[in-house]
Amino acid sequence: SGVLAARGALVATLDGDGQNPPSEIPALLAPLTAAGRDPMLGLVQGQRLKRRDTGWKRFGSRFANAIRNAALRDGVSDSGCGLKAFTREAYLRLPFFDHIHRFMPAMMKREGYLVATVGVSDRPRAAGRSKYGNIDRLLVGMVDLLGAAWLLRRRRRSAAREVTGQDAGPASAP
């Protein structure tokens, strides 16, 4: 993953077909670099305004996002938008699996991070073509959704407290 090779504290992603303008990246980075920002802000997710896809594709995305949001309750209405900015540290705490970009808001929240959304513009596809139609995307997405839901329910939450020499008791005596 490119994130593993990244050297900066912040990482931004965008799609590869030209629909996400790189000029939107500063707006995504702004909440992560703002003075007084919450240190637990881990992800700023783009939300496409005035999508430039076909009506059928927009319907499929809305349907898939509604199902994903109902199952994962991440509060994000456009998790498929390729424009994202996040802290490298937060990303490296996420479980690694294919297609995680759709589930990053839920996975960030799973790790205790906050997620913000920023409206971004969308352009017609400049290059390439979609790898999936709505039916293909639905089938792949459902399998991924089941996996993401499984991961969310199996988060290990360990409780820890500091034990000093005074309250350690006999088990910690030399």
Short mmCIF file of C-alpha atoms in Angstrom, two decimals:
data_model
loop_
_atom_site.label_atom_id
_atom_site.label_comp_id
_atom_site.label_asym_id
_atom_site.label_seq_id
_atom_site.Cartn_x
_atom_site.Cartn_y
_atom_site.Cartn_z
CA SER A 1 0.00 0.00 0.00
CA GLY A 2 1.16 3.51 -0.72
CA VAL A 3 0.34 4.49 2.83
CA LEU A 4 2.99 2.10 4.13
CA ALA A 5 5.58 3.86 1.97
CA ALA A 6 4.39 7.35 2.91
CA ARG A 7 6.78 9.37 5.05
CA GLY A 8 4.50 12.24 5.99
CA ALA A 9 2.16 12.33 8.97
CA LEU A 10 -0.81 13.05 6.69
CA VAL A 11 -1.91 11.12 3.61
CA ALA A 12 -4.43 12.06 0.93
CA THR A 13 -5.95 9.69 -1.62
CA LEU A 14 -7.97 10.21 -4.78
CA ASP A 15 -9.34 8.09 -7.58
CA GLY A 16 -7.30 7.16 -10.62
CA ASP A 17 -9.75 8.10 -13.35
CA GLY A 18 -9.76 11.86 -12.97
CA GLN A 19 -13.20 12.28 -11.39
CA ASN A 20 -11.73 13.66 -8.15
CA PRO A 21 -9.94 16.97 -8.73
CA PRO A 22 -6.59 17.11 -6.90
CA SER A 23 -7.37 20.77 -6.18
CA GLU A 24 -9.80 19.51 -3.49
CA ILE A 25 -7.00 18.00 -1.37
CA PRO A 26 -6.22 21.21 0.60
CA ALA A 27 -9.86 21.36 1.76
CA LEU A 28 -9.54 17.79 3.07
CA LEU A 29 -6.24 18.49 4.81
CA ALA A 30 -7.47 21.72 6.45
CA PRO A 31 -9.37 20.06 9.35
CA LEU A 32 -6.36 17.82 10.05
CA THR A 33 -3.96 20.77 10.21
CA ALA A 34 -6.19 23.32 11.93
CA ALA A 35 -4.96 24.86 15.16
CA GLY A 36 -6.80 23.39 18.11
CA ARG A 37 -8.05 20.38 16.14
CA ASP A 38 -9.16 17.34 18.09
CA PRO A 39 -6.15 14.99 18.13
CA MET A 40 -8.52 12.06 17.63
CA LEU A 41 -9.60 13.32 14.18
CA GLY A 42 -8.28 10.49 12.05
CA LEU A 43 -10.11 10.83 8.72
CA VAL A 44 -11.61 13.56 6.58
CA GLN A 45 -13.84 11.87 4.02
CA GLY A 46 -14.83 13.58 0.77
CA GLN A 47 -18.51 13.68 -0.08
CA ARG A 48 -19.21 14.20 -3.77
CA LEU A 49 -21.54 17.09 -4.52
CA LYS A 50 -23.40 17.06 -7.84
CA ARG A 51 -22.06 13.68 -8.96
CA ARG A 52 -21.34 13.45 -12.67
CA ASP A 53 -22.17 9.75 -13.10
CA THR A 54 -25.20 8.24 -14.81
CA GLY A 55 -28.47 8.15 -12.90
CA TRP A 56 -28.23 4.35 -12.66
CA LYS A 57 -24.77 4.54 -11.10
CA ARG A 58 -25.87 7.27 -8.66
CA PHE A 59 -28.86 5.13 -7.67
CA GLY A 60 -26.60 2.10 -7.11
CA SER A 61 -24.24 4.14 -4.96
CA ARG A 62 -27.05 5.61 -2.87
CA PHE A 63 -28.54 2.16 -2.36
CA ALA A 64 -25.19 0.63 -1.40
CA ASN A 65 -24.32 3.52 0.93
CA ALA A 66 -27.70 3.23 2.66
CA ILE A 67 -27.18 -0.50 3.29
CA ARG A 68 -23.59 0.03 4.42
CA ASN A 69 -24.60 2.85 6.73
CA ALA A 70 -27.47 0.84 8.23
CA ALA A 71 -25.15 -2.09 8.91
CA LEU A 72 -22.09 -0.20 10.12
CA ARG A 73 -23.65 3.03 11.47
CA ASP A 74 -20.69 5.17 10.49
CA GLY A 75 -22.77 8.24 9.59
CA VAL A 76 -21.07 8.78 6.22
CA SER A 77 -23.24 9.03 3.12
CA ASP A 78 -20.53 8.67 0.44
CA SER A 79 -17.81 6.33 1.66
CA GLY A 80 -16.94 5.39 -1.93
CA CYS A 81 -15.53 8.83 -2.70
CA GLY A 82 -11.83 8.41 -3.43
CA LEU A 83 -10.92 11.78 -1.93
CA LYS A 84 -9.83 11.15 1.64
CA ALA A 85 -7.25 12.65 3.97
CA PHE A 86 -6.12 10.91 7.12
CA THR A 87 -3.31 10.57 9.56
CA ARG A 88 -0.84 7.87 8.65
CA GLU A 89 -0.75 6.79 12.29
CA ALA A 90 -4.52 6.21 12.36
CA TYR A 91 -4.49 4.32 9.07
CA LEU A 92 -1.75 1.96 10.25
CA ARG A 93 -3.98 0.92 13.17
CA LEU A 94 -6.69 -0.31 10.80
CA PRO A 95 -7.06 -3.95 9.81
CA PHE A 96 -5.64 -4.55 6.34
CA PHE A 97 -8.03 -5.88 3.71
CA ASP A 98 -8.86 -5.26 0.07
CA HIS A 99 -11.41 -2.51 -0.63
CA ILE A 100 -10.94 -0.92 2.81
CA HIS A 101 -11.50 2.50 1.21
CA ARG A 102 -15.27 1.91 1.35
CA PHE A 103 -15.13 1.09 5.05
CA MET A 104 -12.51 3.53 6.32
CA PRO A 105 -15.01 5.69 8.25
CA ALA A 106 -16.34 2.67 10.17
CA MET A 107 -12.86 1.25 10.74
CA MET A 108 -11.53 4.62 11.95
CA LYS A 109 -14.41 4.88 14.42
CA ARG A 110 -13.72 1.29 15.50
CA GLU A 111 -10.25 2.42 16.54
CA GLY A 112 -11.63 5.42 18.46
CA TYR A 113 -10.92 8.09 15.84
CA LEU A 114 -13.27 10.85 14.74
CA VAL A 115 -14.39 11.20 11.13
CA ALA A 116 -15.31 14.45 9.39
CA THR A 117 -16.77 14.96 5.92
CA VAL A 118 -16.05 17.73 3.43
CA GLY A 119 -18.06 18.40 0.28
CA VAL A 120 -15.98 17.97 -2.88
CA SER A 121 -16.66 18.45 -6.57
CA ASP A 122 -16.96 15.60 -9.02
CA ARG A 123 -16.03 15.56 -12.70
CA PRO A 124 -16.93 13.24 -15.55
CA ARG A 125 -14.53 10.31 -15.83
CA ALA A 126 -11.46 11.55 -17.71
CA ALA A 127 -9.76 8.20 -18.31
CA GLY A 128 -10.34 4.50 -17.91
CA ARG A 129 -13.65 2.83 -17.24
CA SER A 130 -15.45 1.44 -14.26
CA LYS A 131 -14.34 -2.00 -13.16
CA TYR A 132 -17.85 -2.85 -11.93
CA GLY A 133 -21.45 -2.45 -12.96
CA ASN A 134 -24.10 -2.05 -10.27
CA ILE A 135 -24.76 -5.80 -9.97
CA ASP A 136 -21.05 -6.71 -9.80
CA ARG A 137 -20.45 -3.92 -7.31
CA LEU A 138 -23.38 -5.10 -5.21
CA LEU A 139 -22.08 -8.67 -5.02
CA VAL A 140 -18.50 -7.69 -4.19
CA GLY A 141 -19.73 -5.00 -1.81
CA MET A 142 -21.98 -7.39 0.12
CA VAL A 143 -19.12 -9.82 0.75
CA ASP A 144 -16.91 -6.92 1.85
CA LEU A 145 -19.70 -5.54 4.04
CA LEU A 146 -20.07 -8.86 5.84
CA GLY A 147 -16.33 -8.93 6.46
CA ALA A 148 -16.30 -5.33 7.72
CA ALA A 149 -19.26 -6.00 10.03
CA TRP A 150 -17.47 -9.08 11.38
CA LEU A 151 -14.34 -7.01 12.08
CA LEU A 152 -16.33 -4.29 13.84
CA ARG A 153 -17.93 -6.81 16.17
CA ARG A 154 -14.64 -8.47 17.06
CA ARG A 155 -12.68 -5.44 18.13
CA ARG A 156 -10.52 -6.35 21.08
CA ARG A 157 -10.92 -3.73 23.74
CA SER A 158 -8.35 -4.19 26.40
CA ALA A 159 -8.55 -2.31 29.65
CA ALA A 160 -5.28 -1.34 31.24
CA ARG A 161 -4.35 0.52 34.36
CA GLU A 162 -1.02 1.50 35.76
CA VAL A 163 0.18 -0.59 38.67
CA THR A 164 2.68 1.09 40.95
CA GLY A 165 4.87 -0.58 43.55
CA GLN A 166 2.52 0.63 46.31
CA ASP A 167 -0.64 -1.03 45.01
CA ALA A 168 0.90 -4.02 43.26
CA GLY A 169 0.40 -6.45 46.14
CA PRO A 170 2.35 -9.61 46.87
CA ALA A 171 2.43 -10.87 43.26
CA SER A 172 4.82 -8.11 42.21
CA ALA A 173 7.26 -8.44 45.11
CA PRO A 174 10.82 -9.31 44.02
#
